[in-house]
Short mmCIF file of C-alpha atoms in Angstrom, two decimals:
data_model
loop_
_atom_site.label_atom_id
_atom_site.label_comp_id
_atom_site.label_asym_id
_atom_site.label_seq_id
_atom_site.Cartn_x
_atom_site.Cartn_y
_atom_site.Cartn_z
CA MET A 981 90.42 52.74 -79.27
CA GLY A 982 92.84 54.56 -77.09
CA ARG A 983 92.96 53.91 -73.79
CA ASP A 984 94.68 57.18 -71.64
CA ARG A 985 96.51 55.85 -68.66
CA THR A 986 97.48 57.79 -65.52
CA GLN A 987 101.45 56.97 -65.74
CA ASP A 988 103.63 59.92 -66.17
CA ASP A 989 105.75 58.32 -69.00
CA GLU A 990 102.79 56.78 -71.07
CA LEU A 991 100.84 59.42 -73.08
CA ALA A 992 98.46 56.18 -74.07
CA ALA A 993 98.11 52.61 -74.95
CA ILE A 994 96.56 52.40 -78.39
CA ASP A 995 94.90 49.71 -80.64
CA LEU A 996 96.20 48.97 -84.48
CA LEU A 997 93.12 48.00 -86.58
CA ASP A 998 92.99 46.44 -89.82
CA ARG A 999 92.69 48.69 -92.52
CA ASP A 1000 91.30 46.28 -95.11
CA THR A 1001 88.32 45.33 -93.23
CA ALA A 1002 85.31 44.37 -95.01
CA VAL A 1003 81.85 46.09 -94.36
CA PRO A 1004 79.02 43.48 -94.23
CA LYS A 1005 75.94 44.35 -96.38
CA GLY A 1006 73.66 46.68 -94.46
CA GLY A 1007 75.88 46.44 -91.47
CA GLU A 1008 78.71 48.33 -89.55
CA PRO A 1009 82.09 47.71 -90.02
CA SER A 1010 84.19 45.39 -87.54
CA ARG A 1011 87.76 46.10 -87.61
CA GLU A 1012 89.89 43.61 -86.49
CA ARG A 1013 92.89 44.26 -83.88
CA ILE A 1014 95.93 43.37 -85.47
CA ALA A 1015 98.28 44.82 -82.91
CA GLY A 1016 98.81 47.70 -80.11
CA ALA A 1017 101.20 50.18 -79.27
CA SER A 1018 102.24 52.51 -76.25
CA LEU A 1019 102.95 56.06 -76.68
CA GLY A 1020 105.21 57.69 -74.34
CA ARG A 1021 104.40 60.96 -73.27
CA PRO A 1022 106.46 63.26 -75.45
CA LEU A 1023 109.84 64.87 -73.81
CA ALA A 1024 110.42 68.55 -74.24
CA TYR A 1025 113.48 70.50 -73.76
CA ALA A 1026 113.65 74.40 -73.92
CA LEU A 1027 116.50 75.07 -76.44
CA PRO A 1028 118.33 78.80 -75.63
CA PRO A 1029 117.24 81.29 -77.68
CA VAL A 1030 117.90 81.78 -81.32
CA THR A 1031 120.96 83.97 -82.01
CA ASP A 1032 120.93 84.57 -85.61
CA ASP A 1033 118.82 86.99 -88.04
CA LEU A 1034 115.77 84.87 -87.42
CA THR A 1035 113.24 87.22 -85.91
CA THR A 1036 109.36 87.42 -85.84
CA VAL A 1037 107.50 90.69 -85.04
CA GLY A 1038 106.77 89.55 -81.63
CA GLY A 1039 110.50 88.82 -81.06
CA ALA A 1040 112.88 85.73 -81.46
CA PRO A 1041 111.25 82.53 -82.36
CA ARG A 1042 111.50 79.50 -79.47
CA ASP A 1043 112.75 76.39 -80.45
CA ILE A 1044 111.88 73.27 -78.71
CA LEU A 1045 113.45 69.85 -78.76
CA LEU A 1046 110.78 67.23 -78.80
CA CYS A 1047 111.30 63.30 -78.56
CA PHE A 1048 108.64 60.65 -79.29
CA PRO A 1049 109.14 57.51 -77.68
CA PHE A 1050 106.88 54.38 -78.56
CA ASP A 1051 106.62 50.89 -78.24
CA LEU A 1052 104.82 48.31 -80.62
CA GLU A 1053 103.70 45.24 -78.66
CA GLU A 1054 105.12 41.54 -79.18
CA LEU A 1055 103.43 39.63 -81.68
CA PRO A 1056 102.38 36.10 -81.14
CA GLY A 1057 103.35 33.52 -83.32
CA ALA A 1058 105.44 33.77 -86.09
CA ARG A 1059 104.26 37.45 -87.04
CA ASP A 1060 106.64 39.93 -87.58
CA TYR A 1061 106.72 43.82 -88.05
CA ARG A 1062 107.92 44.95 -91.36
CA GLU A 1063 107.27 48.64 -91.37
CA ALA A 1064 106.28 51.39 -88.63
CA THR A 1065 105.04 54.57 -89.31
CA LEU A 1066 104.78 57.53 -86.69
CA THR A 1067 103.05 60.78 -87.62
CA VAL A 1068 102.93 63.96 -85.61
CA ARG A 1069 100.83 66.69 -86.63
CA LEU A 1070 101.60 70.20 -84.84
CA ASP A 1071 98.85 72.74 -84.01
CA ASP A 1072 99.18 76.72 -83.83
CA GLY A 1073 101.78 77.57 -86.59
CA SER A 1074 104.73 75.23 -85.26
CA HIS A 1075 107.05 73.60 -87.60
CA ALA A 1076 109.97 71.26 -87.73
CA VAL A 1077 113.61 72.88 -88.03
CA THR A 1078 115.31 69.56 -87.87
CA LEU A 1079 114.45 65.77 -87.88
CA HIS A 1080 116.18 62.92 -86.22
CA PRO A 1081 116.49 59.95 -87.15
CA ALA A 1082 117.46 61.65 -90.33
CA PRO A 1083 116.05 60.89 -93.75
CA GLY A 1084 118.32 57.96 -95.37
CA SER A 1085 119.67 57.06 -92.12
CA THR A 1086 119.89 53.63 -90.30
CA ALA A 1087 118.46 53.07 -86.96
CA ALA A 1088 120.62 51.30 -84.20
CA ASP A 1089 118.85 47.88 -84.85
CA GLY A 1090 119.34 48.22 -88.96
CA ALA A 1091 116.25 49.54 -89.59
CA GLU A 1092 115.98 51.85 -92.77
CA VAL A 1093 114.54 55.28 -92.04
CA ALA A 1094 112.59 57.79 -94.11
CA ALA A 1095 111.75 61.10 -92.67
CA PHE A 1096 109.53 63.98 -94.15
CA GLY A 1097 108.26 67.16 -92.91
CA LEU A 1098 111.04 69.87 -92.61
CA GLY A 1099 109.71 73.02 -91.99
CA LYS A 1100 106.45 71.65 -92.16
CA ASP A 1101 103.67 71.23 -89.50
CA ARG A 1102 103.36 67.39 -90.41
CA LEU A 1103 106.13 65.24 -89.37
CA GLN A 1104 106.48 61.86 -90.35
CA TRP A 1105 109.14 58.83 -89.76
CA VAL A 1106 108.99 55.63 -91.69
CA PHE A 1107 110.95 52.53 -90.15
CA ARG A 1108 111.50 49.60 -92.37
CA ALA A 1109 112.89 46.41 -91.63
CA PRO A 1110 116.35 45.78 -93.13
CA GLY A 1111 116.31 43.44 -96.22
CA ARG A 1112 113.78 41.53 -97.77
CA SER A 1113 112.98 39.24 -94.56
CA GLY A 1114 114.01 41.40 -91.86
CA ALA A 1115 111.94 42.28 -88.92
CA LEU A 1116 111.49 45.34 -87.02
CA ARG A 1117 112.26 45.25 -83.19
CA PRO A 1118 109.11 46.31 -81.57
CA ASP A 1119 110.41 48.10 -78.52
CA GLY A 1120 112.35 50.92 -77.89
CA ARG A 1121 111.37 53.24 -80.67
CA TRP A 1122 111.46 57.00 -80.86
CA ALA A 1123 111.75 59.91 -82.98
CA GLN A 1124 112.78 63.75 -82.14
CA ALA A 1125 112.68 66.99 -83.80
CA VAL A 1126 113.68 70.37 -82.78
CA VAL A 1127 110.55 72.33 -83.53
CA ARG A 1128 110.25 76.23 -83.92
CA LEU A 1129 107.19 78.02 -82.08
CA PRO A 1130 105.64 81.30 -82.86
CA ALA A 1131 107.18 83.85 -80.57
CA ALA A 1132 103.97 84.62 -78.93
CA ALA A 1133 103.04 81.01 -78.23
CA THR A 1134 102.84 79.62 -74.54
CA GLU A 1135 102.12 76.01 -75.10
CA LEU A 1136 102.97 73.38 -78.01
CA SER A 1137 100.00 70.97 -78.83
CA GLY A 1138 99.42 68.26 -81.62
CA ARG A 1139 98.48 64.97 -82.42
CA LEU A 1140 100.15 61.53 -82.93
CA SER A 1141 99.22 58.45 -84.95
CA LEU A 1142 100.77 55.16 -85.91
CA THR A 1143 100.55 52.73 -88.82
CA THR A 1144 102.38 49.35 -89.27
CA VAL A 1145 102.96 46.45 -91.60
CA THR A 1146 103.00 42.85 -90.36
CA VAL A 1147 103.65 39.59 -92.27
CA GLN A 1148 103.08 36.17 -91.22
CA PRO A 1149 104.02 33.05 -93.21
CA VAL A 1150 101.69 30.93 -95.07
CA LEU A 1151 101.23 27.98 -96.95
CA GLY A 1152 103.45 27.76 -100.08
CA GLY A 1153 106.38 29.88 -98.61
CA ALA A 1154 104.10 32.99 -99.15
CA PHE A 1155 103.34 35.66 -96.46
CA ARG A 1156 100.30 37.65 -95.53
CA ARG A 1157 100.60 41.10 -95.34
CA ARG A 1158 98.27 43.15 -92.96
CA GLU A 1159 98.29 46.89 -92.73
CA ALA A 1160 96.86 48.37 -89.24
CA GLU A 1161 96.42 52.01 -87.98
CA THR A 1162 95.10 53.64 -85.18
CA PRO A 1163 91.69 54.63 -85.46
CA GLN A 1164 91.72 58.05 -84.28
CA GLU A 1165 94.68 60.57 -83.44
CA THR A 1166 96.37 60.84 -79.79
CA PRO A 1167 96.37 64.46 -78.59
CA PHE A 1168 99.20 65.77 -76.51
CA ARG A 1169 99.99 69.35 -74.95
CA LEU A 1170 102.66 70.62 -73.33
CA SER A 1171 102.70 73.91 -71.27
CA ALA A 1172 106.04 75.88 -70.22
CA ALA A 1173 105.56 74.06 -66.73
CA ASP A 1174 106.34 70.55 -68.89
CA LEU A 1175 109.79 71.86 -70.59
CA TRP A 1176 113.19 70.91 -69.67
CA PRO A 1177 115.93 73.46 -69.63
CA ALA A 1178 118.69 72.52 -72.02
CA ALA A 1179 122.02 74.27 -71.58
CA VAL A 1180 123.19 74.23 -75.47
CA ARG A 1181 121.75 73.93 -78.70
CA PRO A 1182 122.24 70.61 -80.38
CA THR A 1183 124.56 70.54 -82.96
CA VAL A 1184 125.28 67.95 -85.85
CA ARG A 1185 128.83 67.37 -84.57
CA GLN A 1186 127.35 66.29 -81.19
CA GLY A 1187 125.78 63.19 -83.30
CA ALA A 1188 122.18 64.67 -82.75
CA LEU A 1189 119.50 65.90 -84.87
CA PRO A 1190 121.30 66.18 -88.58
CA GLY A 1191 118.32 66.84 -90.50
CA ALA A 1192 117.91 67.18 -93.97
CA TRP A 1193 118.12 70.59 -95.63
CA ALA A 1194 118.04 69.94 -99.41
CA LEU A 1195 114.29 70.72 -100.07
CA ALA A 1196 112.47 74.06 -99.07
CA SER A 1197 110.08 74.18 -96.38
CA TYR A 1198 106.19 74.74 -97.09
CA GLU A 1199 103.25 74.83 -95.48
CA ASP A 1200 101.13 71.28 -95.82
CA THR A 1201 97.83 72.91 -95.87
CA ALA A 1202 94.72 71.51 -97.18
CA SER A 1203 91.94 73.33 -99.22
CA ALA A 1204 88.54 72.50 -100.68
CA ALA A 1205 90.28 71.64 -104.01
CA GLY A 1206 92.83 69.36 -102.00
CA GLU A 1207 96.12 69.49 -100.59
CA ARG A 1208 98.79 72.03 -102.07
CA LEU A 1209 101.37 70.23 -104.11
CA PRO A 1210 104.81 70.56 -102.32
CA PRO A 1211 107.09 73.08 -104.15
CA GLY A 1212 109.21 71.93 -107.37
CA LEU A 1213 112.69 73.35 -106.95
CA ARG A 1214 115.51 72.66 -109.29
CA ARG A 1215 117.80 70.37 -107.94
CA LEU A 1216 121.46 68.60 -109.05
CA CYS A 1217 120.66 64.81 -107.97
CA LEU A 1218 123.11 61.86 -107.56
CA ALA A 1219 122.06 58.07 -107.91
CA VAL A 1220 124.54 55.24 -107.39
CA ASP A 1221 124.22 51.42 -107.38
CA ILE A 1222 126.20 48.92 -106.36
CA GLU A 1223 126.95 45.82 -109.05
CA LYS A 1224 125.95 42.22 -107.93
CA TYR A 1225 124.58 43.37 -104.78
CA SER A 1226 122.25 40.76 -104.44
CA ALA A 1227 124.57 37.97 -105.42
CA ARG A 1228 126.52 38.60 -102.10
CA ASP A 1229 126.01 36.70 -98.76
CA ASN A 1230 124.44 38.62 -95.83
CA THR A 1231 127.98 39.53 -94.64
CA GLY A 1232 128.90 41.04 -97.89
CA MET A 1233 125.79 42.91 -98.14
CA VAL A 1234 126.34 44.80 -94.75
CA ARG A 1235 130.09 45.42 -95.98
CA LEU A 1236 128.84 46.87 -99.35
CA GLN A 1237 125.98 49.34 -97.64
CA ARG A 1238 129.25 50.10 -95.45
CA VAL A 1239 131.25 50.92 -98.22
CA LEU A 1240 128.67 52.92 -100.01
CA LEU A 1241 127.70 55.17 -97.22
CA ARG A 1242 131.48 55.92 -96.62
CA ALA A 1243 132.24 56.58 -100.25
CA LEU A 1244 129.26 59.05 -100.73
CA ARG A 1245 130.43 60.81 -97.65
CA GLU A 1246 133.97 60.86 -99.15
CA ALA A 1247 132.81 62.25 -102.30
CA CYS A 1248 130.79 64.89 -100.57
CA ALA A 1249 133.93 66.15 -98.45
CA ARG A 1250 135.88 66.07 -101.62
CA ALA A 1251 133.15 68.40 -103.41
CA GLY A 1252 132.78 70.73 -100.26
CA ILE A 1253 129.17 69.61 -99.77
CA ASP A 1254 128.07 69.11 -96.27
CA TRP A 1255 126.69 65.63 -95.88
CA HIS A 1256 124.04 66.70 -93.32
CA ARG A 1257 122.53 69.23 -96.22
CA CYS A 1258 121.72 67.00 -98.38
CA GLY A 1259 118.54 65.04 -99.08
CA ARG A 1260 119.14 61.41 -98.91
CA GLN A 1261 117.11 58.35 -99.94
CA ALA A 1262 118.26 55.18 -99.43
CA GLN A 1263 117.77 52.18 -101.77
CA GLY A 1264 119.47 49.21 -100.15
CA ASP A 1265 121.91 48.28 -102.74
CA GLY A 1266 121.97 52.09 -103.88
CA TYR A 1267 121.26 55.73 -102.79
CA LEU A 1268 119.98 58.83 -103.82
CA LEU A 1269 121.25 62.38 -102.94
CA VAL A 1270 119.54 65.85 -103.82
CA PHE A 1271 121.54 68.60 -103.41
CA GLU A 1272 120.66 72.20 -101.94
CA PRO A 1273 119.78 74.72 -104.54
CA GLY A 1274 122.45 76.99 -105.99
CA VAL A 1275 125.47 74.55 -105.60
CA ASP A 1276 128.18 75.24 -108.05
CA GLU A 1277 127.85 72.39 -110.57
CA THR A 1278 130.84 73.08 -112.29
CA ARG A 1279 133.05 72.28 -109.05
CA VAL A 1280 130.59 69.96 -107.29
CA VAL A 1281 130.22 67.60 -110.23
CA PRO A 1282 133.91 66.60 -110.73
CA GLY A 1283 134.37 66.62 -107.07
CA LEU A 1284 131.85 64.19 -106.58
CA LEU A 1285 133.02 61.73 -109.39
CA ASN A 1286 136.67 61.99 -108.35
CA GLY A 1287 135.77 61.30 -104.70
CA LEU A 1288 133.60 58.35 -105.42
CA ALA A 1289 136.53 56.97 -107.45
CA ALA A 1290 139.19 57.37 -104.41
CA ALA A 1291 136.79 55.94 -102.21
CA LEU A 1292 136.32 53.09 -104.22
CA ALA A 1293 139.98 52.51 -104.90
CA GLU A 1294 140.72 52.61 -101.23
CA ALA A 1295 137.79 49.88 -100.22
CA ASN A 1296 139.33 47.86 -102.73
CA ALA A 1297 142.61 48.24 -102.21
CA THR A 1298 142.90 45.01 -100.08
CA ALA A 1299 140.06 43.14 -101.63
CA SER A 1300 140.00 40.26 -103.73
CA PRO A 1301 138.33 40.72 -107.35
CA PRO A 1302 135.27 39.05 -105.96
CA GLN A 1303 135.03 40.89 -103.18
CA ARG A 1304 135.62 44.30 -105.10
CA VAL A 1305 132.88 47.09 -104.89
CA ARG A 1306 132.03 48.48 -108.64
CA MET A 1307 129.20 50.88 -108.99
CA ARG A 1308 127.16 52.64 -111.44
CA ALA A 1309 126.66 56.31 -111.18
CA CYS A 1310 123.92 59.17 -112.88
CA LEU A 1311 123.80 62.78 -112.38
CA HIS A 1312 120.99 64.85 -113.88
CA GLN A 1313 119.44 68.07 -112.81
CA GLY A 1314 115.93 69.07 -112.94
CA ILE A 1315 112.44 69.66 -111.07
CA VAL A 1316 112.24 67.59 -107.51
CA HIS A 1317 109.20 67.71 -104.95
CA GLU A 1318 109.53 66.20 -101.42
CA ALA A 1319 106.52 63.89 -101.46
CA ASP A 1320 105.03 61.91 -98.66
CA SER A 1321 107.16 58.69 -99.14
CA GLY A 1322 110.22 60.03 -100.79
CA TYR A 1323 111.50 62.57 -103.63
CA ALA A 1324 109.29 62.65 -106.41
CA GLY A 1325 109.52 64.30 -110.22
CA SER A 1326 110.27 63.29 -113.77
CA ALA A 1327 113.82 64.06 -113.01
CA VAL A 1328 114.20 61.55 -110.33
CA VAL A 1329 112.47 59.07 -112.58
CA SER A 1330 114.91 59.83 -115.54
CA LEU A 1331 117.98 59.63 -113.31
CA PHE A 1332 116.98 56.15 -112.48
CA ARG A 1333 115.95 54.85 -115.68
CA VAL A 1334 119.26 55.97 -116.96
CA LEU A 1335 120.99 54.59 -113.89
CA ASP A 1336 119.44 51.02 -114.29
CA SER A 1337 119.59 51.15 -118.24
CA ASP A 1338 121.34 48.41 -120.29
CA PRO A 1339 124.16 50.89 -121.90
CA VAL A 1340 125.25 52.01 -118.19
CA ARG A 1341 125.09 48.25 -117.11
CA ARG A 1342 127.29 47.05 -119.88
CA ALA A 1343 129.71 49.90 -119.61
CA LEU A 1344 130.60 48.79 -116.32
CA ALA A 1345 130.57 45.14 -117.49
CA ASP A 1346 132.98 45.59 -120.07
CA ALA A 1347 135.40 47.54 -117.90
CA PRO A 1348 136.62 44.77 -115.46
CA ALA A 1349 139.52 47.00 -114.17
CA THR A 1350 137.14 49.73 -113.62
CA HIS A 1351 135.56 50.43 -110.19
CA LEU A 1352 133.28 53.49 -111.49
CA VAL A 1353 131.22 54.39 -114.36
CA ALA A 1354 129.09 57.10 -114.24
CA ALA A 1355 126.20 58.64 -116.74
CA PHE A 1356 125.35 62.08 -117.50
CA SER A 1357 121.91 63.37 -118.56
CA ASP A 1358 122.40 64.98 -122.05
CA GLY A 1359 121.34 68.35 -120.38
CA LEU A 1360 123.60 68.06 -117.71
CA TYR A 1361 126.58 67.34 -120.16
CA GLN A 1362 125.91 69.99 -122.61
CA ASP A 1363 125.93 72.41 -119.57
CA LEU A 1364 129.35 71.35 -117.93
CA VAL A 1365 131.50 69.00 -119.92
CA SER A 1366 130.81 70.69 -123.47
CA HIS A 1367 132.24 73.78 -122.08
CA GLY A 1368 135.66 72.74 -121.05
CA TYR A 1369 135.31 73.34 -117.42
CA SER A 1370 138.06 72.34 -115.02
CA GLY A 1371 138.03 68.49 -114.26
CA LEU A 1372 135.25 68.09 -116.86
CA THR A 1373 137.22 66.88 -119.78
CA ALA A 1374 134.99 65.27 -122.58
CA THR A 1375 137.52 62.66 -122.92
CA GLY A 1376 136.33 59.31 -122.49
CA PHE A 1377 132.85 60.16 -122.75
CA ARG A 1378 130.53 58.32 -125.26
CA ARG A 1379 126.91 59.06 -126.40
CA ALA A 1380 124.24 56.57 -125.62
CA GLU A 1381 120.61 56.36 -126.65
CA ILE A 1382 118.43 54.88 -123.69
CA HIS A 1383 115.29 52.95 -124.42
CA VAL A 1384 113.10 51.27 -121.84
CA PRO A 1385 110.40 50.18 -123.52
CA ALA A 1386 108.55 48.54 -120.52
CA LYS A 1387 108.64 52.11 -119.12
CA SER A 1388 108.05 54.16 -122.28
CA PHE A 1389 111.44 55.86 -121.68
CA THR A 1390 113.73 57.06 -124.26
CA GLY A 1391 116.48 59.65 -123.76
CA VAL A 1392 120.51 60.43 -124.38
CA ALA A 1393 123.32 59.82 -121.91
CA TRP A 1394 126.97 60.50 -121.88
CA ILE A 1395 128.58 57.49 -120.31
CA ARG A 1396 132.36 57.38 -119.04
CA ALA A 1397 134.48 54.91 -117.20
CA PHE A 1398 136.56 56.40 -114.54
CA PRO A 1399 140.08 55.28 -113.60
CA SER A 1400 141.02 53.99 -110.52
CA PRO A 1401 143.20 56.01 -108.66
CA ALA A 1402 146.16 54.31 -106.40
CA PRO A 1403 144.39 54.05 -102.76
CA ARG A 1404 147.18 56.40 -101.66
CA GLU A 1405 145.97 59.12 -103.91
CA SER A 1406 142.68 59.24 -102.03
CA ARG A 1407 144.56 60.46 -98.88
CA ALA A 1408 147.01 62.55 -100.95
CA HIS A 1409 144.73 65.48 -101.93
CA GLU A 1410 143.41 68.12 -99.56
CA ARG A 1411 139.91 68.12 -99.64
CA PRO A 1412 137.69 71.01 -99.12
CA ALA A 1413 135.99 71.37 -95.67
CA PRO A 1414 132.27 70.71 -95.34
CA ALA A 1415 130.10 73.79 -94.58
CA ALA A 1416 130.08 74.71 -90.84
CA GLU A 1417 127.95 72.77 -88.95
CA GLY A 1418 125.71 73.62 -86.12
#
């Protein structure tokens, strides 16, 4: 149970109780304490007024930069944290404008971050330990968001909760996994007197609050019939995967992830896409990008592929053959939802079914001099390549039937091995600048 403290910097010290406690017959449940945490008092900064066309009936909206610090307690013995999730529920019509750490980012200690709630009153950050055997550092965690208040609001309030996943080695090399949660939400309330003034609004170029803008906002409200489904919006999606990632040692895996992220950023820059306005989801040895609605696919798609090929050529220019980075990529479009733990929809499922299929894997394996093999869904190919748009010639593409019996999936893809440009070429072409940030 939460125990309120009087220290200015601590909101509450809380217990994390076992989620899977058995209830004895005819008795009351007795939940085992797994761990504990300290929730810091939220820090709030009043940002300068919005100066664009965003207005409300009562005047201009007010934006507050909110910071949520928290610490997990040290675990005894050989137990480790594998995952920690902070959930924030805002009251009275407030909603998030930006989130940080951003979806698909990596924390300073290597933790992988998933973040949800842009445009909503329910915000969530999931911190996952890196790799299969990594552990989360328990102290010094935080999350922050720019929150937009209704014009007439005089205070900001909400509730905080935490969940964790811990692991403990047992006999035989296995691990015991335990999920824990706070038994109740911890409320917070901030008045105007609690706000610190901020001289300028944070921008992406200052390295703060990049956010994720790919999916439209919606109210996460509940009704008697259940929670509303988040909007299904048509998006262009790109998924990539690195060949033989798990065969590398730890140092090699770290290098591959750096090359992967750099290549995707370079590809977005080449395509004129603002990286910070993409929906992003890290997959360890792969990555998913969900682009904003209304992008010009006839220009963005060839820009992405040319950018990936150029970035890989540059990364591999001085690498020995065993150390070269080779990648599979897949492009598809369809209805995508922002769900509670990632991007959902049959379009995303189909995207990864094709990406991981035997024909696409064989295409890369059969082209040892190539760094990149790309697959288009049949619909995207017919929309783009068959019409002869600039940079999208049908030369080199071959049609492949995709069958994944274990997943009851069948489909058609068009696969092409992209030639590797000379490394210097990756710097020779002028790249379109991303959209203005901040």
